[in-house]
Short mmCIF file of C-alpha atoms and ligand atoms in Angstrom, two decimals:
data_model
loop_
_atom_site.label_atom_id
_atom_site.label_comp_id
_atom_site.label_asym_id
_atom_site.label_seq_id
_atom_site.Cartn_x
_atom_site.Cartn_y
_atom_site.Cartn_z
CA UNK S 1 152.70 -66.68 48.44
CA UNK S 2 156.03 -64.82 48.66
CA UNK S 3 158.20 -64.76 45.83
CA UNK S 4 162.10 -65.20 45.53
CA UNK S 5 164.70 -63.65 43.20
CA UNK S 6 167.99 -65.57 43.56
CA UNK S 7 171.30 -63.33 42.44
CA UNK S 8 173.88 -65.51 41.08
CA UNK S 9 174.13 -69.03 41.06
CA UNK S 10 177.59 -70.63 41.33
CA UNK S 11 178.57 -72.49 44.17
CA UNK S 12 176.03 -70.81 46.85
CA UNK S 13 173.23 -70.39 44.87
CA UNK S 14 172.92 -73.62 43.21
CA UNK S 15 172.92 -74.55 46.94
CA UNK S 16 170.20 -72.24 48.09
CA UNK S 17 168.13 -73.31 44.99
CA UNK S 18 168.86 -77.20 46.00
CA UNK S 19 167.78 -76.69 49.40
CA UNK S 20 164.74 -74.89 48.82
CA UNK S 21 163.29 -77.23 46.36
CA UNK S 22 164.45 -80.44 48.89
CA UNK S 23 163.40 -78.54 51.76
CA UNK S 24 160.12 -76.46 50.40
CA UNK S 25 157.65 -77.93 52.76
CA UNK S 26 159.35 -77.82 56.28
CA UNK S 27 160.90 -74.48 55.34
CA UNK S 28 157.23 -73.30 54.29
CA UNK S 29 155.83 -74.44 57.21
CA UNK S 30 158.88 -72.77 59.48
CA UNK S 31 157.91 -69.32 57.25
CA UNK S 32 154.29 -69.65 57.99
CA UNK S 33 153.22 -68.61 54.12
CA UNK S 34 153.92 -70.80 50.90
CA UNK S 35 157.27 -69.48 48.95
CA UNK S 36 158.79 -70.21 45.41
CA UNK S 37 161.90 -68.90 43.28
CA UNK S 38 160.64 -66.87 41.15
CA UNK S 39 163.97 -65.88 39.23
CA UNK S 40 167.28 -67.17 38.90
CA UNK S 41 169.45 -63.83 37.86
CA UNK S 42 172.38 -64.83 35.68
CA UNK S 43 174.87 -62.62 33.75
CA UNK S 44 175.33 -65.72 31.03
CA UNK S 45 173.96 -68.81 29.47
CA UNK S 46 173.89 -71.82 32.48
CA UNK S 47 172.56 -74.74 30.55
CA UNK S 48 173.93 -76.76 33.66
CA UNK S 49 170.65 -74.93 36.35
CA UNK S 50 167.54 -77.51 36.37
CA UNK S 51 165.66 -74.59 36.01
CA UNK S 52 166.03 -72.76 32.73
CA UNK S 53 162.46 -70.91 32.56
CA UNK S 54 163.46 -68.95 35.75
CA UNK S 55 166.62 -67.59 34.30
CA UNK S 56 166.61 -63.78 34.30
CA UNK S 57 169.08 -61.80 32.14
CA UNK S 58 168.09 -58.56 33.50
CA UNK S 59 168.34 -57.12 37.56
CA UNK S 60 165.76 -54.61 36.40
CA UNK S 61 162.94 -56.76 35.83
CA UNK S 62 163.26 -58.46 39.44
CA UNK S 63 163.71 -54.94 40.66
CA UNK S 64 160.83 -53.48 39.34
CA UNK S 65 158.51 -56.87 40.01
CA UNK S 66 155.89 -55.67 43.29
CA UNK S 67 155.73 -59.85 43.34
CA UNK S 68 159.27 -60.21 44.78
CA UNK S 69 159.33 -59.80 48.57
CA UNK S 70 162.92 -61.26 49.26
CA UNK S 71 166.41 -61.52 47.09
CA UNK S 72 168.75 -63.81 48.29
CA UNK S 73 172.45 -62.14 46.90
CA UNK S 74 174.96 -64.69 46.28
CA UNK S 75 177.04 -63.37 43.85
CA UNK S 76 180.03 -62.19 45.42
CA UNK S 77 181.77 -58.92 45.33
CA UNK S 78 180.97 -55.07 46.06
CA UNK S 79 180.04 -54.31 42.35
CA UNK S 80 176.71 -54.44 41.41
CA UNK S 81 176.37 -56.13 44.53
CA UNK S 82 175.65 -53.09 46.27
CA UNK S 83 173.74 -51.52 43.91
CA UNK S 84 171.43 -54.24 43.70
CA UNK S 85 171.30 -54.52 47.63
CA UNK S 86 170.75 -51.47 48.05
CA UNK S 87 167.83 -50.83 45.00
CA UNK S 88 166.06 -54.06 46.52
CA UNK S 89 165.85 -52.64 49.84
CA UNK S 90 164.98 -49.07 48.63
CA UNK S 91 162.30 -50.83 46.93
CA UNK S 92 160.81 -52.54 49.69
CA UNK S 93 162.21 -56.35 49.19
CA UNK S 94 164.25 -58.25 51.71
CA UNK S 95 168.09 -59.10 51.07
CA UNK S 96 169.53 -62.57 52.23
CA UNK S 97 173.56 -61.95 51.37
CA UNK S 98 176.50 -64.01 52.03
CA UNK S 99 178.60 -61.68 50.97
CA UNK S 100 180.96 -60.65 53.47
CA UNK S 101 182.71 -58.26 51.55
CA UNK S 102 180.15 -56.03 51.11
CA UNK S 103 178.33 -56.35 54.73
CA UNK S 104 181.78 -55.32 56.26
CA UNK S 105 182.59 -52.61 53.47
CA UNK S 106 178.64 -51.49 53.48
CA UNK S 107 176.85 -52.87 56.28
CA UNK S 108 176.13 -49.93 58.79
CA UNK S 109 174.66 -48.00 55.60
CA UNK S 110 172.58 -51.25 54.00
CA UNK S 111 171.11 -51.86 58.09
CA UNK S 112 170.00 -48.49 58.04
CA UNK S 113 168.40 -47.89 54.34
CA UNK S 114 166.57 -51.74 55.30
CA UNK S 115 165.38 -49.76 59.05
CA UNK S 116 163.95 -46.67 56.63
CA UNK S 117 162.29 -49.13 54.14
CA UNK S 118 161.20 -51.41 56.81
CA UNK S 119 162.26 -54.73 56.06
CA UNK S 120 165.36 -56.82 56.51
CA UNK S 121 169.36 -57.31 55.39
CA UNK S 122 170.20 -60.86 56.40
CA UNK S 123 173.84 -62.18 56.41
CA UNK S 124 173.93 -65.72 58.70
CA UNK S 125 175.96 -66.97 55.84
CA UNK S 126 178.91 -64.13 55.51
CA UNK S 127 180.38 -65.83 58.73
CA UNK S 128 180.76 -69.21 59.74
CA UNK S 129 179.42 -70.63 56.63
CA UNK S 130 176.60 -73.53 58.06
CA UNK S 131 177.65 -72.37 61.52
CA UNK S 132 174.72 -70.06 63.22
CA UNK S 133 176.83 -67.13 64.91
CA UNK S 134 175.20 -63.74 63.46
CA UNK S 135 171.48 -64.90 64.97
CA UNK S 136 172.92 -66.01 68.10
CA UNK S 137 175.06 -62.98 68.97
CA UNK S 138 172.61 -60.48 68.35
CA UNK S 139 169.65 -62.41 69.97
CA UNK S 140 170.64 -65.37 72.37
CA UNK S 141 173.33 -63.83 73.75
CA UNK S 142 171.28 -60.78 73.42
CA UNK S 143 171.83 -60.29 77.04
CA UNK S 144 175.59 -60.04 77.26
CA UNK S 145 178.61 -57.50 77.24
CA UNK S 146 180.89 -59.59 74.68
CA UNK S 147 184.19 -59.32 76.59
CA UNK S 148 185.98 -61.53 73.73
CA UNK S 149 185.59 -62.88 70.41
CA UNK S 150 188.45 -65.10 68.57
CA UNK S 151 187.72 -68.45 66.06
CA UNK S 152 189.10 -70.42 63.06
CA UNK S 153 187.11 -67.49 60.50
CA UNK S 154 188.18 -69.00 57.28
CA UNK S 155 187.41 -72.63 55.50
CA UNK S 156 190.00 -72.49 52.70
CA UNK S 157 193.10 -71.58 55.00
CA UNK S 158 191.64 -74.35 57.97
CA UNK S 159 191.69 -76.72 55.32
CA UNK S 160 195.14 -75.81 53.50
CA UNK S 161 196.86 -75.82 56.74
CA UNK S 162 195.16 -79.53 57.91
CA UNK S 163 196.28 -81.04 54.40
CA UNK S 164 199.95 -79.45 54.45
CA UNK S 165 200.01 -80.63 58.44
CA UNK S 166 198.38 -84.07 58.45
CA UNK S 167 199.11 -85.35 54.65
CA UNK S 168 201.94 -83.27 53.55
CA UNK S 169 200.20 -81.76 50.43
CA UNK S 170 201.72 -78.82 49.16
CA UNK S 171 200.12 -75.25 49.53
CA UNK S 172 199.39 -74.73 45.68
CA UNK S 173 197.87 -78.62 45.98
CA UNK S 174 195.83 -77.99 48.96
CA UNK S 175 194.78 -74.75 47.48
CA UNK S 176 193.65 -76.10 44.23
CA UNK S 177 191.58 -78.71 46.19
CA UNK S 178 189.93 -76.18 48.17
CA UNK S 179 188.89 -74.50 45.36
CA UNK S 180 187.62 -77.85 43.33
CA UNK S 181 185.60 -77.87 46.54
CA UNK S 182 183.33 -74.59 45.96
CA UNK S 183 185.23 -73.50 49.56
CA UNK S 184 187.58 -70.13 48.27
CA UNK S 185 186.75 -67.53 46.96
CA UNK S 186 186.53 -66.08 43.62
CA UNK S 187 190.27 -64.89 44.33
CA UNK S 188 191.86 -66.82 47.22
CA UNK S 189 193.90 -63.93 47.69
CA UNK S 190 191.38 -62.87 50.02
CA UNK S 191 191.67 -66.61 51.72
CA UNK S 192 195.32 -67.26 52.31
CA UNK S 193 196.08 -63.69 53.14
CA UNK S 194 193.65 -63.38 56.04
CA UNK S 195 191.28 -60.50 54.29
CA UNK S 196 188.12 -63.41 54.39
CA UNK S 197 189.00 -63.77 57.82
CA UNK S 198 189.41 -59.98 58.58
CA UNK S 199 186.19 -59.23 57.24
CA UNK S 200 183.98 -61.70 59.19
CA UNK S 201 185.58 -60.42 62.29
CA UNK S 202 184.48 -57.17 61.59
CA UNK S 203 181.22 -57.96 61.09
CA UNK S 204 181.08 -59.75 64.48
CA UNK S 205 183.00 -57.04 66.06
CA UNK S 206 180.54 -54.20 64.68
CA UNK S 207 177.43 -56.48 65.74
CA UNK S 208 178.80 -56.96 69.10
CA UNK S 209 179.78 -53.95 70.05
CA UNK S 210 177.54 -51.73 68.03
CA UNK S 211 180.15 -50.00 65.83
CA UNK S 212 181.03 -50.62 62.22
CA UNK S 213 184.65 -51.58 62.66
CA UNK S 214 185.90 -51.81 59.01
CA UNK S 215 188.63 -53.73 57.76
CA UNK S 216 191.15 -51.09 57.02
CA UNK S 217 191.56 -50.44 60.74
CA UNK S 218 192.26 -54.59 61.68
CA UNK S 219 195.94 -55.49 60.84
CA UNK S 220 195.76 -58.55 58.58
CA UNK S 221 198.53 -61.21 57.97
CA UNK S 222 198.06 -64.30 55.90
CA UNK S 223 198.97 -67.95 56.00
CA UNK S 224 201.51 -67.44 52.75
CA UNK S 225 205.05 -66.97 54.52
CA UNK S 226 204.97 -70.23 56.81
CA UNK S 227 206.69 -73.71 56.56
CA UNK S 228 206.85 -77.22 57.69
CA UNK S 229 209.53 -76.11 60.18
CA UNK S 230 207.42 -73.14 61.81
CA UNK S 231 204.89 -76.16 62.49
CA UNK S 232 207.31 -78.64 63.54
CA UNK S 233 208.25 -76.11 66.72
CA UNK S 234 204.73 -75.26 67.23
CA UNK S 235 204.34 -79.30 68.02
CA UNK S 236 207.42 -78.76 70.67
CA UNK S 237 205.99 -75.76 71.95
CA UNK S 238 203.00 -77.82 72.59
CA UNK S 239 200.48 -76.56 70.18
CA UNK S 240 199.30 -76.04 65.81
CA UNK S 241 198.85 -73.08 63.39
CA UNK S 242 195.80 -71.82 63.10
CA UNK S 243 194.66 -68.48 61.41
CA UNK S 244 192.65 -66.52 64.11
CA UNK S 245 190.97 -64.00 64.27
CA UNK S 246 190.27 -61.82 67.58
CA UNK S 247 188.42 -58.75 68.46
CA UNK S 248 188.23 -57.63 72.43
CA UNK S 249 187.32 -54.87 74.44
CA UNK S 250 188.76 -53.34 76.92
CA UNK S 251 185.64 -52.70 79.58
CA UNK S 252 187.00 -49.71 81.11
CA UNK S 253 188.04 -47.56 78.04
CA UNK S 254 185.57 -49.56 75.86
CA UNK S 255 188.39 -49.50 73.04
CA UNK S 256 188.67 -52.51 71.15
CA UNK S 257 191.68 -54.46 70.15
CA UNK S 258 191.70 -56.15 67.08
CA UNK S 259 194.24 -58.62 64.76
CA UNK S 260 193.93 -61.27 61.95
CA UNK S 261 197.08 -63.56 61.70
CA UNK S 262 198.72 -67.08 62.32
CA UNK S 263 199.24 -67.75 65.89
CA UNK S 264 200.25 -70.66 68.10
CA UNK S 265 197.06 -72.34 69.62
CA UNK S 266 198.06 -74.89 72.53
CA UNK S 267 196.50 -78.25 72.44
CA UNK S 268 194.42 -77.08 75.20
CA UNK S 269 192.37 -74.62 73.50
CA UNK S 270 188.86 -75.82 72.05
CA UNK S 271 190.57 -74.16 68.31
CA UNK S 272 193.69 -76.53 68.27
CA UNK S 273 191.22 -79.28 67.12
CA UNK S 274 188.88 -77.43 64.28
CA UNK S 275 190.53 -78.79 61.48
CA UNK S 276 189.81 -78.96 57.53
CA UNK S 277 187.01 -76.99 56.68
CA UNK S 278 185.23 -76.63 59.95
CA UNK S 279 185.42 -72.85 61.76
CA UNK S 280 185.56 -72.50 65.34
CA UNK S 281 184.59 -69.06 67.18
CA UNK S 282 184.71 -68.73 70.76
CA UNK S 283 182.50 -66.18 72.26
CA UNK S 284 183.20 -64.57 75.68
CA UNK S 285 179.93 -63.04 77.35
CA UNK S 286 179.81 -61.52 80.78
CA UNK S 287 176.87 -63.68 81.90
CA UNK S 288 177.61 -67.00 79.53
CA UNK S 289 181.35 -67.42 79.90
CA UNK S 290 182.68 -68.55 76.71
CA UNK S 291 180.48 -70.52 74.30
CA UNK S 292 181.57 -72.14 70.80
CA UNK S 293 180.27 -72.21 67.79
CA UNK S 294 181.65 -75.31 65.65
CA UNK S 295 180.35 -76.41 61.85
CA UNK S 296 181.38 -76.54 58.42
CA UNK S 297 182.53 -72.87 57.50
CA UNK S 298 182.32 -73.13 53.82
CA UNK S 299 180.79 -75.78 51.18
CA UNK S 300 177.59 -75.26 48.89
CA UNK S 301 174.88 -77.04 51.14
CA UNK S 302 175.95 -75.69 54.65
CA UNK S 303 175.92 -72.05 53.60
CA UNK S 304 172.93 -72.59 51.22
CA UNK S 305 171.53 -73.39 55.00
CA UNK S 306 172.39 -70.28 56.76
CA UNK S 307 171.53 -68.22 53.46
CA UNK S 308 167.83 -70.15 53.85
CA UNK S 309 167.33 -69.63 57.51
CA UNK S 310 167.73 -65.82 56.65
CA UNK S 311 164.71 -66.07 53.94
CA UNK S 312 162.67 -67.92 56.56
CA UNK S 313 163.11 -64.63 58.89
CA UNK S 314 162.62 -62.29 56.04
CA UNK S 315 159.49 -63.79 55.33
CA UNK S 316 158.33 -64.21 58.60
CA UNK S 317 158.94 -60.31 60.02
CA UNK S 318 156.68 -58.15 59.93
CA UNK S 319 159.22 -55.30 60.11
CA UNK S 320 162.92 -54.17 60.52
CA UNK S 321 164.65 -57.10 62.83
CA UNK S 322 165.72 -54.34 65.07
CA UNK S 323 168.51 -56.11 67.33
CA UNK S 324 170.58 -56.85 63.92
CA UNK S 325 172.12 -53.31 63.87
CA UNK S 326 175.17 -50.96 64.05
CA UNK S 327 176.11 -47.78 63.64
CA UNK S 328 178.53 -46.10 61.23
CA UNK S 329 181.52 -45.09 62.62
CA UNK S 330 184.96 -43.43 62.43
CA UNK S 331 187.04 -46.45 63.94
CA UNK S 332 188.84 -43.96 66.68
CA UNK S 333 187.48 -46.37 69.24
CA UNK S 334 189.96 -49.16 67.55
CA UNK S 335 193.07 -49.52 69.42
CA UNK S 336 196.78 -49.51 67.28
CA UNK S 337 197.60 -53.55 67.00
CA UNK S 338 201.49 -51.76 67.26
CA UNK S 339 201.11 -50.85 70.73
CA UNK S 340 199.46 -54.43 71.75
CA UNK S 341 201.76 -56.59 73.91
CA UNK S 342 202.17 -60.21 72.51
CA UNK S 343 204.20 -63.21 73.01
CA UNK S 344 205.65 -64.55 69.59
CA UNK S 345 207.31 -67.73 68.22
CA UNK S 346 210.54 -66.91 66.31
CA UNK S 347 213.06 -68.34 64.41
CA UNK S 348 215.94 -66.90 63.08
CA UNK S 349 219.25 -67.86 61.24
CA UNK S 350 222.19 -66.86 63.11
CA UNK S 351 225.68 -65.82 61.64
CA UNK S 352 227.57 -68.00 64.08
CA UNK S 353 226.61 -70.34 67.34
CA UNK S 354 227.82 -67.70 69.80
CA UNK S 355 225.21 -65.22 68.42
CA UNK S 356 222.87 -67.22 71.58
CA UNK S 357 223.89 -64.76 73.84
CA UNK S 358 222.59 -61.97 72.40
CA UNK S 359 219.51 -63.70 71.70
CA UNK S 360 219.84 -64.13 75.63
CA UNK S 361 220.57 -60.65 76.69
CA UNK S 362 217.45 -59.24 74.08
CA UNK S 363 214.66 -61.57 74.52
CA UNK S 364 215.50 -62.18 78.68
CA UNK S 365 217.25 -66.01 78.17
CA UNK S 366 213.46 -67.20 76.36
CA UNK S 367 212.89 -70.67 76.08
CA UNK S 368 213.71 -72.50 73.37
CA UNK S 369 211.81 -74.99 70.90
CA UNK S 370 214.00 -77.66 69.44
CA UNK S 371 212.92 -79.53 66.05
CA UNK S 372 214.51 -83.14 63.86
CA UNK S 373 217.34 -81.92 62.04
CA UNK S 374 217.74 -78.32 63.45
CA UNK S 375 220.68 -76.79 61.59
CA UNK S 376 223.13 -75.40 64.21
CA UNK S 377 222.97 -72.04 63.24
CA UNK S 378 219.27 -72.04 63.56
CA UNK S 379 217.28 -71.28 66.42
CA UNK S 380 213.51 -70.96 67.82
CA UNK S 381 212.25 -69.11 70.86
CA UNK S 382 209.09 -67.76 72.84
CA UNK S 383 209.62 -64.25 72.93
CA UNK S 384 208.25 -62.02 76.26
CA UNK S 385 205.58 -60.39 75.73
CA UNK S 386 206.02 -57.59 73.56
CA UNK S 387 204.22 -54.80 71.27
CA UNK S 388 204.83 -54.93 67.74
CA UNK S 389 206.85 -51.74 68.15
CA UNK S 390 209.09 -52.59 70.30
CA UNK S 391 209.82 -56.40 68.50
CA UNK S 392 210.71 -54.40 65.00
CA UNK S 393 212.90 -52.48 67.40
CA UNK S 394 214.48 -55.88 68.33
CA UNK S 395 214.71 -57.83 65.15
CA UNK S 396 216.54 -54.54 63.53
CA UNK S 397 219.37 -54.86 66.45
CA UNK S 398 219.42 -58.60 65.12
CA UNK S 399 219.47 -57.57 61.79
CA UNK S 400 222.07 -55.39 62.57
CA UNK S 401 224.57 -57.90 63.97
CA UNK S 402 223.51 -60.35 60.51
CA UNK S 403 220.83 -62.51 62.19
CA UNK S 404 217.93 -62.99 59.72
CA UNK S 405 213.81 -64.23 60.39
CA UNK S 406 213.12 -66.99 59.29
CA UNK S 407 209.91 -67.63 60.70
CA UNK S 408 207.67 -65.47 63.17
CA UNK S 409 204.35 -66.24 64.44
CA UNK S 410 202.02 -64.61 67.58
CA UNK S 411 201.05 -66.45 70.13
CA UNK S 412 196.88 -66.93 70.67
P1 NDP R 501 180.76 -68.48 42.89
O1 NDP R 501 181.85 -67.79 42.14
O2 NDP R 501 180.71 -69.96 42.86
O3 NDP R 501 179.34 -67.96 42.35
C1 NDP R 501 179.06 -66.64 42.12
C2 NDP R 501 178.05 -66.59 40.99
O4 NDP R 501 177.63 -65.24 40.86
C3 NDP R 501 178.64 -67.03 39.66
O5 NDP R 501 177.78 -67.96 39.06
C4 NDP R 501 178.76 -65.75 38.87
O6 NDP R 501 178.41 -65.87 37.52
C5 NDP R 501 177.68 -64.90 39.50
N1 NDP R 501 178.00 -63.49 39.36
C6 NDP R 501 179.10 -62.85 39.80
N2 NDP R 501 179.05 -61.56 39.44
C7 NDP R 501 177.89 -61.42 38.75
C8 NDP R 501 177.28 -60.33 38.09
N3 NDP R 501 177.86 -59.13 38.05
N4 NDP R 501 176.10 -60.53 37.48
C9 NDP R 501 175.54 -61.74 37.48
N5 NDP R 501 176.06 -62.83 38.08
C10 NDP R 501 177.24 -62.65 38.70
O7 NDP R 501 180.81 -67.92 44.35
P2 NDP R 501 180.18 -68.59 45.66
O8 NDP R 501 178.86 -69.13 45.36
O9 NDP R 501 181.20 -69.45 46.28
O10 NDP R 501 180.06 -67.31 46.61
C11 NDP R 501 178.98 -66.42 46.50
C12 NDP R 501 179.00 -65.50 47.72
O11 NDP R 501 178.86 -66.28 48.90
C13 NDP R 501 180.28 -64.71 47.91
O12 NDP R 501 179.97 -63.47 48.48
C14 NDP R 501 181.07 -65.55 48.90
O13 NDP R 501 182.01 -64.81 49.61
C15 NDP R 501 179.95 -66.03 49.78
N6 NDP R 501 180.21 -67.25 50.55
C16 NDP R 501 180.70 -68.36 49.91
C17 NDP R 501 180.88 -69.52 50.61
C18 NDP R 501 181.38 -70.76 49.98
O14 NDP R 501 181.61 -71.74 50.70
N7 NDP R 501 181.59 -70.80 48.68
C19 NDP R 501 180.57 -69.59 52.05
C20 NDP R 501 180.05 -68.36 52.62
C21 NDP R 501 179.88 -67.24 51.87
P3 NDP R 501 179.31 -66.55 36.40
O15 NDP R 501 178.99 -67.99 36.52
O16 NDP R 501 178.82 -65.92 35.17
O17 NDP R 501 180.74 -66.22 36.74
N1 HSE R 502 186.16 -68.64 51.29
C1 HSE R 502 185.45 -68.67 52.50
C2 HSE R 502 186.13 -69.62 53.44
C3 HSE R 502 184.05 -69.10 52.25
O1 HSE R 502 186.95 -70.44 52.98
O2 HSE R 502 185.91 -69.57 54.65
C4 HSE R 502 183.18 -69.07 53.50
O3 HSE R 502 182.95 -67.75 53.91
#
């Protein structure tokens, strides 16, 4: 019998707990040795958890129990997150973790104390929710160079943006809903301003190409600053919203190019349709083409799922999973986003109608997007492709002559 200590149990853990006691005898059977929860760790009374006489008060005592093989961390956060990570592997147990924060903040050091201590770090769950992505990158698609990785990262913003779009709920509404729904986190700051999002693609950029690529390096922009109108020339351009996030080498310098933001996805693309809380991430491999991955991205049961398929493989190795890995690095190898051509949507408020023709002259006569009730001073464009650089260089000649943003967003 291998024992269980489950850390935290809000909207995850309850989840993991659920499933496991639903589930016992097919996931059992799919570990190959009989299981049980042995503690529940809580930092408070939860009269609300079915079962009170695992409640533990105290990380110590499931630290220093020889009985526990595996802790499944589902508490959120970077502290005592990684202190308890890190004791539990230092003292031999298995971690299952959804936490994203600390896997791309920590996870090149927490892969390589689990290698030393022989046994496992597990994180299915800190991307993608219920979607499987971390298993398949670094074992089914084991045999590819990943040329390209971009998806939908983040349930709370898929789901804002679908409600504002398709019902016309208000951000705080939508918001508020998302979080009655167990799908933000603790602080949505981390949701609506793409830092969620930015983390997960680090961790698939660090597992694909073998270097911890930490979030300070990927610029990050939120879903905060846009409006009905930004969406209503997105539908003219021929496309929707959607948060992405990308990471992509380059095969000949193997630099990698990296960027969290809001960008126009054409109806073609497989993303324009992942709406409310599902995640989409396309993966490019040199021998598979591009493959999706498509699920729920957030919700109690379909992460409780990942988080379980990761105690399944802790129980069931025999050692250090040895494919799951990266090394620590010094992020040189990440190119500046500033020096990145991209095509952008903008919209900006002129003084005067005849201001058009220096729109013309600066952005090379672009094509314009039209929406109902366009003021006349107002107008919307597809920029050439440009770097960041030399667009600030741009919008400060504008801003020169009195023409103000009103709207901006990249193009996918
Ligand atoms: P919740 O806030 O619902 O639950 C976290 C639980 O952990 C709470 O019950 C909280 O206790 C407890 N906790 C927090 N800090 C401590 C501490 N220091 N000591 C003891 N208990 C503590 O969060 P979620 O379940 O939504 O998320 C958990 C993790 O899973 C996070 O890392 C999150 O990013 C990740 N995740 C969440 C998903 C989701 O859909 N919700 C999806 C994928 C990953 P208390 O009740 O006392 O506050
Ligand atoms: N808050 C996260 C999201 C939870 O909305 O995607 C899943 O990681």
């Amino acid at each position: 019998m291998k024992k269980i200590a489950v850390l935290g149990c809000g909207t995850v853990g309850s989840g993991v707990v659920e499933v496991f006691y639903k589930n016992r005898a097919s996931i059992e059977r799919k570990a190959g040795c009989e299981l049980d929860i042995k503690y529940i760790y809580v930092r408070r009374p939860h009269p609300e958890i079915a079962y009170q006489d695992k409640l533990c008060f105290n990380f110590d005592t499931i630290a220093n129990d020889p009985e526990i093989n595996i802790v499944v961390e589902v508490m959120g956060g970077v502290d005592p997150a990684y202190r308890f990570v890190k004791t539990c592997l230092e003292n031999g147990k298995s971690v299952a973790t959804a936490n994203k924060e600390l896997i791309a903040k920590n996870g090149a050091e927490l892969l390589s104390i689990a290698k030393q201590h022989h046994v496992n770090i597990l994180f299915e769950a800190s991307v993608g929710g219920g979607i499987p992505i971390i298993r398949p990158l670094h074992q089914c698609l084991g045999a590819n160079e990943i040329d390209d990785i971009q998806g939908i990262l983040n349930g709370t913003t898929n789901f804002i943006l679908t409600k504002m779009i398709r019902e016309g709920m208000s951000f705080s509404d939508a918001l508020a809903l998302a979080q009655q729904l167990g799908y933000a986190e603790a602080d949505p700051t981390s949701d609506v301003e793409g830092i969620d999002a930015c983390r997960k693609i680090c961790i698939l950029a660090s597992l694909a190409y073998g270097r911890h690529v930490y979030p300070e390096y990927v610029h990050c922009e939120g879903i905060t600053k846009l409006t009905a109108e930004d969406v209503e020339y997105a539908k003219d351009w021929g496309g929707v919203i959607k948060l992405i996030a990308k990471a992509s080498r380059d095969p000949q310098t193997q630099k990698i190019s990296m960027l969290v933001a809001p960008m126009f996805v054409p109806f073609e693309s497989q993303l324009s349709s992942v709406d409310d809380v599902f995640n989409g991430i396309l993966v490019d491999g040199d021998a598979t083409g591009e493959v999706l991955f498509y699920g729920k991205g957030a919700g109690k049961l379909p992460t409780a799922s990942a988080v379980m398929s990761d105690v399944i493989d802790c129980a069931k190795a025999a050692d250090t999973i040895d494919t799951l890995y990266w090394e620590d690095s010094d992020n040189n190898f990440v190119e500046d986003w500033r020096t990145q051509p991209m095509q952008s949507y903008l919209r900006l408020q002129l003084q005067y109608r005849q201001q058009t023709a220096l729109i013309n002259e600066l952005f090379d006569t672009p094509v314009l997007l039209a929406r109902k009730s366009q003021p006349e001073t107002e107008i919307a464009f597809i920029t050439p492709p440009l770097t960041p650089l030399q667009l600030d260089e741009l919008l400060s000649r504008l801003s020169d002559e009195g023409i103000s943003v009103l709207g901006s967003v990249f193009l996918a």
